[in-house]
CSV table of C-alpha atoms and ligand atoms in Angstrom, one decimal:
chain,number,residue,atom,x,y,z
A,16,MET,CA,27.0,150.6,94.3
A,17,ALA,CA,26.6,153.8,92.2
A,18,ILE,CA,27.9,157.0,94.1
A,19,GLU,CA,26.8,160.3,92.8
A,20,ARG,CA,29.8,162.4,91.7
A,21,LYS,CA,30.1,165.7,92.9
A,22,ILE,CA,32.7,168.2,92.0
A,23,LEU,CA,34.2,170.1,95.1
A,24,LEU,CA,35.9,173.2,93.9
A,25,ASN,CA,36.6,173.9,97.6
A,26,PRO,CA,40.0,173.2,99.1
A,27,GLY,CA,39.5,169.8,100.4
A,28,PRO,CA,38.1,167.7,101.6
A,29,ALA,CA,38.6,167.1,97.7
A,30,THR,CA,36.2,165.0,95.0
A,31,THR,CA,37.6,161.3,95.5
A,32,THR,CA,37.5,158.2,93.0
A,33,ASP,CA,34.7,155.5,93.8
A,34,THR,CA,37.5,153.2,94.3
A,35,VAL,CA,38.9,155.3,97.3
A,36,LYS,CA,35.3,155.7,98.7
A,37,MET,CA,34.5,151.8,98.3
A,38,ALA,CA,38.1,150.9,100.1
A,39,GLN,CA,36.4,152.1,103.1
A,40,VAL,CA,34.4,149.1,103.4
A,41,VAL,CA,36.2,146.5,104.7
A,42,PRO,CA,35.4,143.7,107.3
A,43,ASP,CA,35.6,145.0,111.0
A,44,ILE,CA,39.4,144.5,112.3
A,45,CYS,CA,40.8,145.5,115.4
A,46,PRO,CA,43.7,148.3,114.7
A,47,ARG,CA,45.8,146.2,117.0
A,48,GLU,CA,46.3,143.2,114.9
A,49,LYS,CA,49.6,142.6,113.1
A,50,GLU,CA,47.7,142.9,109.5
A,51,PHE,CA,46.7,146.3,110.3
A,52,GLY,CA,50.1,147.3,111.5
A,53,ARG,CA,51.8,146.3,108.5
A,54,ILE,CA,49.3,148.6,106.5
A,55,MET,CA,50.3,151.6,108.6
A,56,LYS,CA,54.2,150.8,108.2
A,57,GLU,CA,53.9,150.7,104.5
A,58,MET,CA,51.5,153.8,104.8
A,59,GLY,CA,54.2,155.6,106.8
A,60,GLU,CA,56.9,154.8,104.1
A,61,ASP,CA,54.8,155.8,101.2
A,62,LEU,CA,54.0,159.1,102.8
A,63,VAL,CA,57.6,159.6,103.3
A,64,ARG,CA,58.5,158.3,99.7
A,65,ILE,CA,55.9,161.4,98.2
A,66,VAL,CA,58.3,163.8,99.4
A,67,HIS,CA,61.5,161.8,98.2
A,68,GLY,CA,62.7,161.4,101.9
A,69,ARG,CA,64.4,158.4,102.7
A,70,THR,CA,63.2,156.3,105.5
A,71,GLU,CA,66.5,156.2,107.4
A,72,ASP,CA,66.4,159.9,107.6
A,73,TYR,CA,62.7,160.9,107.8
A,74,ALA,CA,59.5,159.3,109.2
A,75,ALA,CA,55.6,160.2,108.9
A,76,VAL,CA,54.1,160.6,112.1
A,77,LEU,CA,50.5,159.6,112.1
A,78,PHE,CA,47.6,161.3,114.0
A,79,CYS,CA,44.1,161.1,114.3
A,80,GLY,CA,42.5,164.3,113.4
A,81,SER,CA,41.8,167.1,110.7
A,82,GLY,CA,45.0,168.8,109.1
A,83,THR,CA,45.1,171.5,112.2
A,84,ILE,CA,46.2,168.8,114.6
A,85,CYS,CA,49.7,168.5,112.9
A,86,MET,CA,50.1,172.3,113.0
A,87,ASP,CA,49.4,172.0,116.8
A,88,VAL,CA,51.8,168.7,117.0
A,89,ALA,CA,54.8,170.4,115.1
A,90,LEU,CA,54.3,173.9,116.8
A,91,ASN,CA,54.2,172.6,120.5
A,92,SER,CA,56.5,170.0,120.3
A,93,LEU,CA,59.5,171.4,118.5
A,94,LEU,CA,60.5,174.2,120.4
A,95,GLU,CA,63.2,173.8,122.7
A,96,GLU,CA,63.5,175.3,126.5
A,97,GLY,CA,64.5,178.8,126.2
A,98,LYS,CA,63.8,179.4,122.3
A,99,LYS,CA,61.4,181.4,120.3
A,100,ALA,CA,59.3,180.3,117.5
A,101,LEU,CA,59.5,182.6,113.9
A,102,VAL,CA,56.2,182.6,112.1
A,103,ILE,CA,56.1,184.1,108.5
A,104,GLN,CA,52.6,185.5,108.8
A,105,ASN,CA,50.7,186.1,105.5
A,106,GLY,CA,47.7,184.1,105.5
A,107,SER,CA,45.0,183.0,107.7
A,108,TYR,CA,46.8,179.4,107.9
A,109,SER,CA,49.9,181.2,109.4
A,110,GLU,CA,47.8,183.1,111.5
A,111,ARG,CA,46.5,179.8,113.0
A,112,GLY,CA,49.9,178.9,113.5
A,113,CYS,CA,50.5,182.1,115.8
A,114,GLU,CA,47.3,181.5,117.6
A,115,ILE,CA,48.3,177.9,118.5
A,116,LEU,CA,51.6,179.3,119.7
A,117,ARG,CA,49.8,181.9,121.8
A,118,SER,CA,47.6,179.3,123.2
A,119,TYR,CA,50.4,177.5,124.7
A,120,ASN,CA,52.3,180.6,125.9
A,121,LEU,CA,54.9,180.2,123.8
A,122,PRO,CA,57.2,182.7,123.0
A,123,LEU,CA,56.5,184.0,119.3
A,124,ILE,CA,58.1,186.7,116.6
A,125,GLU,CA,55.2,187.2,114.3
A,126,LEU,CA,56.5,188.6,111.1
A,127,LYS,CA,53.5,190.2,109.4
A,128,GLN,CA,53.7,190.3,105.5
A,129,PRO,CA,51.3,191.2,103.0
A,130,LEU,CA,48.7,188.6,102.2
A,131,ASP,CA,49.1,188.9,98.3
A,132,ALA,CA,52.7,189.0,97.5
A,133,PRO,CA,55.7,186.4,98.8
A,134,PRO,CA,57.4,187.8,101.8
A,135,ASP,CA,60.5,189.9,102.0
A,136,LEU,CA,63.2,187.4,103.3
A,137,LYS,CA,65.8,190.0,104.4
A,138,LEU,CA,63.4,190.8,107.0
A,139,VAL,CA,63.6,187.0,107.9
A,140,GLU,CA,67.2,187.0,108.0
A,141,ASP,CA,67.5,190.1,109.8
A,142,ILE,CA,65.4,188.9,112.6
A,143,LEU,CA,67.5,185.6,112.5
A,144,LYS,CA,70.6,187.8,113.1
A,145,GLN,CA,69.5,189.7,115.8
A,146,ASN,CA,67.7,186.6,117.4
A,147,PRO,CA,70.3,183.8,118.0
A,148,ASP,CA,67.4,182.2,119.9
A,149,VAL,CA,65.0,181.5,117.4
A,150,GLY,CA,64.5,177.7,117.5
A,151,TYR,CA,62.4,177.2,114.3
A,152,VAL,CA,61.4,178.9,111.6
A,153,TYR,CA,57.4,178.1,110.5
A,154,MET,CA,56.0,179.1,107.1
A,155,THR,CA,52.8,177.9,105.2
A,156,HIS,CA,53.9,176.6,101.6
A,157,HIS,CA,50.6,177.5,100.2
A,158,GLU,CA,48.3,179.8,102.0
A,159,THR,CA,45.1,178.3,101.0
A,160,GLY,CA,42.7,181.2,102.0
A,161,SER,CA,44.4,183.0,99.0
A,162,GLY,CA,46.4,181.0,96.8
A,163,LEU,CA,49.8,182.5,97.7
A,164,LEU,CA,52.8,180.2,97.3
A,165,ASN,CA,55.5,181.1,99.9
A,166,PRO,CA,59.3,180.4,98.9
A,167,ILE,CA,59.8,177.4,101.1
A,168,ARG,CA,63.4,176.5,99.6
A,169,GLU,CA,64.9,179.8,100.3
A,170,THR,CA,63.3,180.1,103.7
A,171,GLY,CA,64.5,176.9,104.6
A,172,ALA,CA,68.2,177.5,103.7
A,173,LEU,CA,68.0,180.9,105.7
A,174,ALA,CA,66.6,179.0,108.9
A,175,HIS,CA,69.3,176.6,108.4
A,176,ARG,CA,72.2,179.1,107.8
A,177,TYR,CA,71.1,180.4,111.6
A,178,GLY,CA,71.0,177.2,113.2
A,179,ALA,CA,67.0,177.1,113.4
A,180,PHE,CA,64.9,173.9,112.3
A,181,PHE,CA,62.6,174.7,109.4
A,182,ILE,CA,58.7,173.5,109.9
A,183,THR,CA,56.5,174.1,107.0
A,184,ASP,CA,53.0,173.5,106.8
A,185,THR,CA,52.3,171.6,103.3
A,186,THR,CA,49.0,170.6,104.1
A,187,SER,CA,47.6,172.0,100.5
A,188,SER,CA,50.5,171.4,98.5
A,189,TYR,CA,51.9,168.1,99.5
A,190,ALA,CA,51.1,165.5,96.9
A,191,MET,CA,50.2,167.8,94.4
A,192,ILE,CA,53.2,170.2,94.1
A,193,PRO,CA,56.4,168.1,94.0
A,194,ILE,CA,58.4,168.6,97.0
A,195,ASN,CA,61.8,167.4,97.7
A,196,VAL,CA,62.6,167.6,101.6
A,197,TYR,CA,66.3,167.6,101.0
A,198,GLU,CA,66.5,170.2,98.0
A,199,ASP,CA,63.5,172.1,99.7
A,200,ASN,CA,65.6,172.4,103.2
A,201,ILE,CA,62.6,170.8,105.1
A,202,ASP,CA,63.1,169.6,108.4
A,203,PHE,CA,59.1,169.1,109.0
A,204,CYS,CA,56.4,169.2,106.7
A,205,MET,CA,52.7,167.7,107.2
A,206,SER,CA,49.4,167.0,105.5
A,207,SER,CA,46.1,165.0,105.8
A,208,ALA,CA,44.7,162.3,103.9
A,209,GLN,CA,41.7,164.8,102.6
A,210,LYS,CA,43.7,167.1,100.6
A,211,GLY,CA,46.5,166.3,98.2
A,212,ILE,CA,46.4,162.4,98.6
A,213,MET,CA,42.7,162.3,97.7
A,214,GLY,CA,41.8,160.4,100.7
A,215,MET,CA,39.0,160.8,103.5
A,216,THR,CA,39.2,163.2,106.4
A,217,GLY,CA,40.5,161.9,109.8
A,218,LEU,CA,44.1,160.9,109.0
A,219,SER,CA,46.8,163.8,109.2
A,220,PHE,CA,50.7,163.3,109.4
A,221,VAL,CA,53.8,165.2,110.3
A,222,ILE,CA,56.9,163.9,108.3
A,223,GLY,CA,60.2,164.8,109.9
A,224,ARG,CA,63.6,164.3,110.3
A,225,LYS,CA,64.2,161.3,112.8
A,226,ASP,CA,67.5,162.9,114.4
A,227,LEU,CA,65.3,166.0,115.1
A,228,ILE,CA,62.1,164.0,116.6
A,229,GLU,CA,64.7,162.0,118.9
A,230,ARG,CA,66.2,165.3,119.9
A,231,SER,CA,62.9,166.6,120.8
A,232,ALA,CA,62.4,164.0,123.4
A,233,ALA,CA,64.3,166.5,125.6
A,234,PHE,CA,61.9,169.7,125.0
A,235,PRO,CA,59.2,170.4,127.3
A,236,ARG,CA,56.4,168.3,126.8
A,237,ARG,CA,53.4,170.9,126.5
A,238,SER,CA,50.8,168.3,125.3
A,239,TYR,CA,50.0,164.8,126.0
A,240,TYR,CA,47.7,163.7,123.2
A,241,CYS,CA,49.7,165.9,120.3
A,242,ASN,CA,53.2,165.6,121.2
A,243,LEU,CA,55.3,164.6,118.4
A,244,TYR,CA,57.9,162.4,120.1
A,245,LEU,CA,55.5,160.5,122.0
A,246,GLN,CA,53.6,159.5,118.8
A,247,TYR,CA,56.7,158.7,117.1
A,248,GLN,CA,58.3,156.5,119.8
A,249,TYR,CA,55.2,154.5,120.1
A,250,ILE,CA,55.0,153.8,116.3
A,251,GLU,CA,58.6,152.8,116.3
A,252,LYS,CA,58.5,150.4,119.1
A,253,THR,CA,55.0,148.8,118.4
A,254,GLY,CA,54.2,149.7,114.6
A,255,GLN,CA,50.8,151.2,116.1
A,256,MET,CA,49.4,154.5,116.5
A,257,HIS,CA,49.1,155.3,120.4
A,258,PHE,CA,45.6,155.7,120.7
A,259,THR,CA,42.5,154.4,118.1
A,260,PRO,CA,43.5,155.2,114.8
A,261,PRO,CA,41.0,156.0,112.2
A,262,VAL,CA,40.6,152.7,110.8
A,263,GLN,CA,38.4,153.0,107.5
A,264,THR,CA,40.0,156.4,106.6
A,265,ILE,CA,43.2,154.5,106.7
A,266,TYR,CA,41.8,151.7,104.4
A,267,ALA,CA,40.8,154.6,102.1
A,268,ALA,CA,44.2,156.4,102.2
A,269,ARG,CA,46.0,153.2,101.3
A,270,GLN,CA,44.0,153.0,98.3
A,271,ALA,CA,44.7,156.7,97.4
A,272,LEU,CA,48.2,156.1,97.8
A,273,LYS,CA,48.1,153.4,95.2
A,274,GLU,CA,46.1,155.6,92.8
A,275,TYR,CA,48.9,158.6,93.7
A,276,PHE,CA,51.8,156.3,92.8
A,277,ALA,CA,50.0,154.9,89.8
A,278,GLU,CA,49.0,158.5,88.2
A,279,GLY,CA,52.5,159.7,89.1
A,280,GLU,CA,53.7,162.9,90.6
A,281,ALA,CA,54.4,164.6,87.6
A,282,GLU,CA,51.5,163.6,85.8
A,283,LYS,CA,49.2,164.3,88.6
A,284,TRP,CA,50.8,167.8,88.9
A,285,LYS,CA,50.0,168.4,85.3
A,286,ARG,CA,46.5,167.7,85.9
A,287,HIS,CA,46.1,170.0,88.4
A,288,GLN,CA,47.6,172.6,86.6
A,289,ARG,CA,45.1,171.8,83.7
A,290,VAL,CA,42.6,172.2,86.2
A,291,MET,CA,43.8,175.5,87.3
A,292,ASP,CA,44.5,176.6,83.7
A,293,ALA,CA,40.5,175.7,82.8
A,294,ILE,CA,39.5,177.8,86.1
A,295,HIS,CA,41.4,181.0,84.9
A,296,LYS,CA,40.4,180.9,81.4
A,297,GLY,CA,36.6,180.4,82.8
A,298,GLU,CA,37.1,183.3,85.0
A,299,GLU,CA,38.7,185.4,82.1
A,300,GLU,CA,35.7,184.8,80.0
A,301,LEU,CA,33.2,186.2,82.8
A,302,GLY,CA,35.4,189.0,83.4
A,303,LEU,CA,36.4,188.0,86.8
A,304,ARG,CA,39.5,189.2,88.9
A,305,GLU,CA,41.4,187.5,91.3
A,306,ALA,CA,43.1,188.6,94.4
A,307,VAL,CA,46.5,187.6,94.1
A,308,LYS,CA,48.9,187.9,90.8
A,309,ARG,CA,49.2,184.7,88.6
A,310,GLU,CA,53.1,184.7,89.2
A,311,TYR,CA,52.6,184.5,92.8
A,312,GLN,CA,49.7,181.8,92.8
A,313,SER,CA,50.2,178.2,93.9
A,314,GLY,CA,48.4,177.2,90.6
A,315,LEU,CA,45.9,175.2,93.5
A,316,VAL,CA,43.5,177.8,94.6
A,317,SER,CA,42.0,181.0,92.7
A,318,ALA,CA,40.9,183.7,94.9
A,319,VAL,CA,38.3,185.4,93.0
A,320,LEU,CA,37.1,188.7,93.8
A,321,TYR,CA,33.3,189.5,94.3
A,322,PRO,CA,31.9,191.3,91.1
A,323,GLU,CA,31.1,194.7,91.8
A,324,ASP,CA,27.2,194.3,91.0
A,325,PRO,CA,24.6,194.9,93.3
A,326,ALA,CA,22.9,191.7,92.0
A,327,TRP,CA,26.0,189.5,93.1
A,328,ASP,CA,24.9,187.1,96.0
A,329,PHE,CA,27.7,184.5,96.8
A,330,ASP,CA,24.9,182.3,98.8
A,331,LYS,CA,22.6,182.6,95.9
A,332,VAL,CA,25.1,181.3,93.2
A,333,HIS,CA,26.5,179.0,95.7
A,334,ASP,CA,23.0,177.3,96.2
A,335,TYR,CA,22.5,177.2,92.4
A,336,CYS,CA,25.6,175.5,91.7
A,337,TYR,CA,25.6,173.0,94.8
A,338,GLU,CA,22.0,172.0,93.4
A,339,ARG,CA,23.7,170.9,90.2
A,340,GLY,CA,26.6,169.0,91.8
A,341,PHE,CA,29.2,171.8,91.8
A,342,THR,CA,30.6,173.2,95.2
A,343,ILE,CA,32.2,176.8,95.5
A,344,TYR,CA,33.9,178.1,98.6
A,345,PRO,CA,33.9,181.5,100.4
A,346,GLY,CA,37.1,183.2,100.5
A,347,LYS,CA,39.5,183.7,103.6
A,348,ILE,CA,41.0,187.0,102.8
A,349,GLU,CA,40.4,189.6,105.6
A,350,LYS,CA,38.5,192.5,104.4
A,351,ALA,CA,38.4,191.6,100.5
A,352,GLY,CA,35.4,189.9,99.4
A,353,THR,CA,36.5,186.8,97.6
A,354,PHE,CA,35.3,183.2,97.0
A,355,ARG,CA,37.4,180.3,96.0
A,356,LEU,CA,37.9,178.1,93.2
A,357,CYS,CA,40.2,175.2,93.8
A,358,ALA,CA,42.3,172.4,91.6
A,359,LEU,CA,42.6,169.8,94.2
A,360,GLY,CA,41.3,166.4,93.9
A,361,ALA,CA,39.9,163.9,91.5
A,362,ILE,CA,38.7,166.1,88.9
A,363,ASP,CA,40.0,167.3,85.4
A,364,GLU,CA,39.5,170.1,82.8
A,365,GLU,CA,36.2,168.8,81.3
A,366,ASP,CA,34.7,169.1,85.1
A,367,ILE,CA,35.7,172.7,85.0
A,368,ARG,CA,34.1,173.2,81.5
A,369,ASP,CA,30.9,171.9,82.9
A,370,PHE,CA,31.4,174.0,85.9
A,371,PHE,CA,31.6,177.3,84.1
A,372,VAL,CA,28.3,176.4,82.1
A,373,VAL,CA,26.5,175.9,85.4
A,374,PHE,CA,28.2,178.9,87.1
A,375,ARG,CA,27.3,181.4,84.1
A,376,GLU,CA,23.5,180.3,84.4
A,377,ALA,CA,23.9,181.1,88.3
A,378,LEU,CA,25.2,184.5,87.4
A,379,GLU,CA,22.6,185.3,84.7
A,380,SER,CA,19.9,183.7,86.7
A,381,SER,CA,20.8,186.2,89.6
A,382,GLY,CA,20.7,189.1,87.4
A,383,VAL,CA,24.6,190.0,87.6
A,384,LYS,CA,25.7,191.6,84.2
A,385,LEU,CA,27.9,189.6,82.0
A,386,PRO,CA,30.7,190.3,81.6
A,387,VAL,CA,31.2,191.5,85.4
A,388,HIS,CA,32.9,194.4,86.7
B,28,LIG,C1,43.4,172.6,105.1
B,28,LIG,C2,44.6,173.1,105.7
B,28,LIG,C3,45.0,172.8,107.3
B,28,LIG,C4,44.2,172.0,108.0
B,28,LIG,O1,42.9,172.5,108.2
B,28,LIG,P1,41.7,171.4,108.6
B,28,LIG,O2,40.5,172.0,108.8
B,28,LIG,O3,42.3,171.0,110.4
B,28,LIG,O4,41.8,170.0,108.3
B,28,LIG,C5,46.0,173.4,107.8
B,28,LIG,N1,47.0,174.1,106.7
B,28,LIG,C6,46.6,174.4,105.6
B,28,LIG,C7,47.8,175.2,104.5
B,28,LIG,C8,45.4,173.9,105.0
B,28,LIG,O5,45.0,174.2,103.8
C-alpha cells in the first residue's frame, strides 16, 4: 500500500514512517489476552529505558489519551494533603498546568517568568525557602509554544534540596533530547506516543519513581480515571491498563520503539539538530527572525516572527504549503505574532530544503517582499 508522505512541521503529531503506520493493521485482538499483556509490559520497560531509568526504580504508567492526560494525572495525583504545588510558568504548557491545578482547586504558587528566556532559579529557591509546604515543583522541559528550553537538572536539584518532588513535562523533548532521570533529578516525567517516539496519537505515559507512586497511594484521590497510583497498581497487578487501551496505537508504538532503538539516542538527536540547522538556515536566507534567542532554544521548535509586510497572510501561506504536502503551524506566544517550524518526526534535512523551495514560492505568490523585514 502506497501512503502519500506528508512533512509535518507542526509540533506533533509528527511525520511517521510507513512501517509505523502499517504496524496498526493487525488481526483483531482482545487487549485482555496474555499476548497483548506481554506487549504492554515490554513497552513499559522500553519507555523507562529511553530516559535511562532502571525498572526497579522507575515505572511507565500508560494512559489512553492525548499528552494533556499525563499533566492532569501527575498534577492531581502527586500532591499530598496540606501541600502546595509550585509551577514555573513561562509558556503556554506550564500555563495549562496551572489551569489544571485551578480546576481541581488545589493550592498553587504560580511563578510567572519571561516567555523568551530561562527562569530565574534564585526566585525558585526563595519560594522554596519561604514555603516548606511545597509538595512538588513542576516545570515544562521544552515549552513547545515558543521553543524555549528550561533548566530541568538545576530545578530538580533545587526541589530535592528543599524536600519537594520534581515533576517535569517532557512531552515534547522525550526521545529526542537525551534525558537521564538520575542525572537530571527527575522524579516524574511524561510524554505521548505521537511526539518523540514518532508513533500515533492516543497513548500517553507518565514515567515516575516507584517509591513515590507507592507513597502517593495515601494522597487524596481527586480523580478516578486520572489517578496515577490506581493505574500503576492495576498494571503492576495484572499487566494491563485498567480500562480499554488504544490497541492499534500500541502496536504502532511498539514498532516506533523498535525504530527508536535501531536509530539510537545520539543519532536521533543529531538528526533532529540537523533538521533544525536546516530550518535556521532557510529562515536566515529569507530574512526571517525568531521570538526566542538561539541559545535558549530547545533545537526542536523555531517560533518565527511574522514578517512586517502588509502582504503577509499566515493562512494563505499555510494553505499554499499544505496543498504541496508541507504543514506549518500557528504560534502560541501571547501577543507576539509567530508561526512555528518544528524538527520533530521522521524527517531529515532534505525535507527542509524541499520545504523552503515551496515556502519561498508561497511568500512570492502572496506578494511578500524578500528578504522579509
Ligand atoms: C504536546 C504537548 C502536550 C500535550 O498536548 P496534547 O494536545 O494533549 O497532546 C503537553 N505538554 C507539552 C509540552 C506538549 O508539547
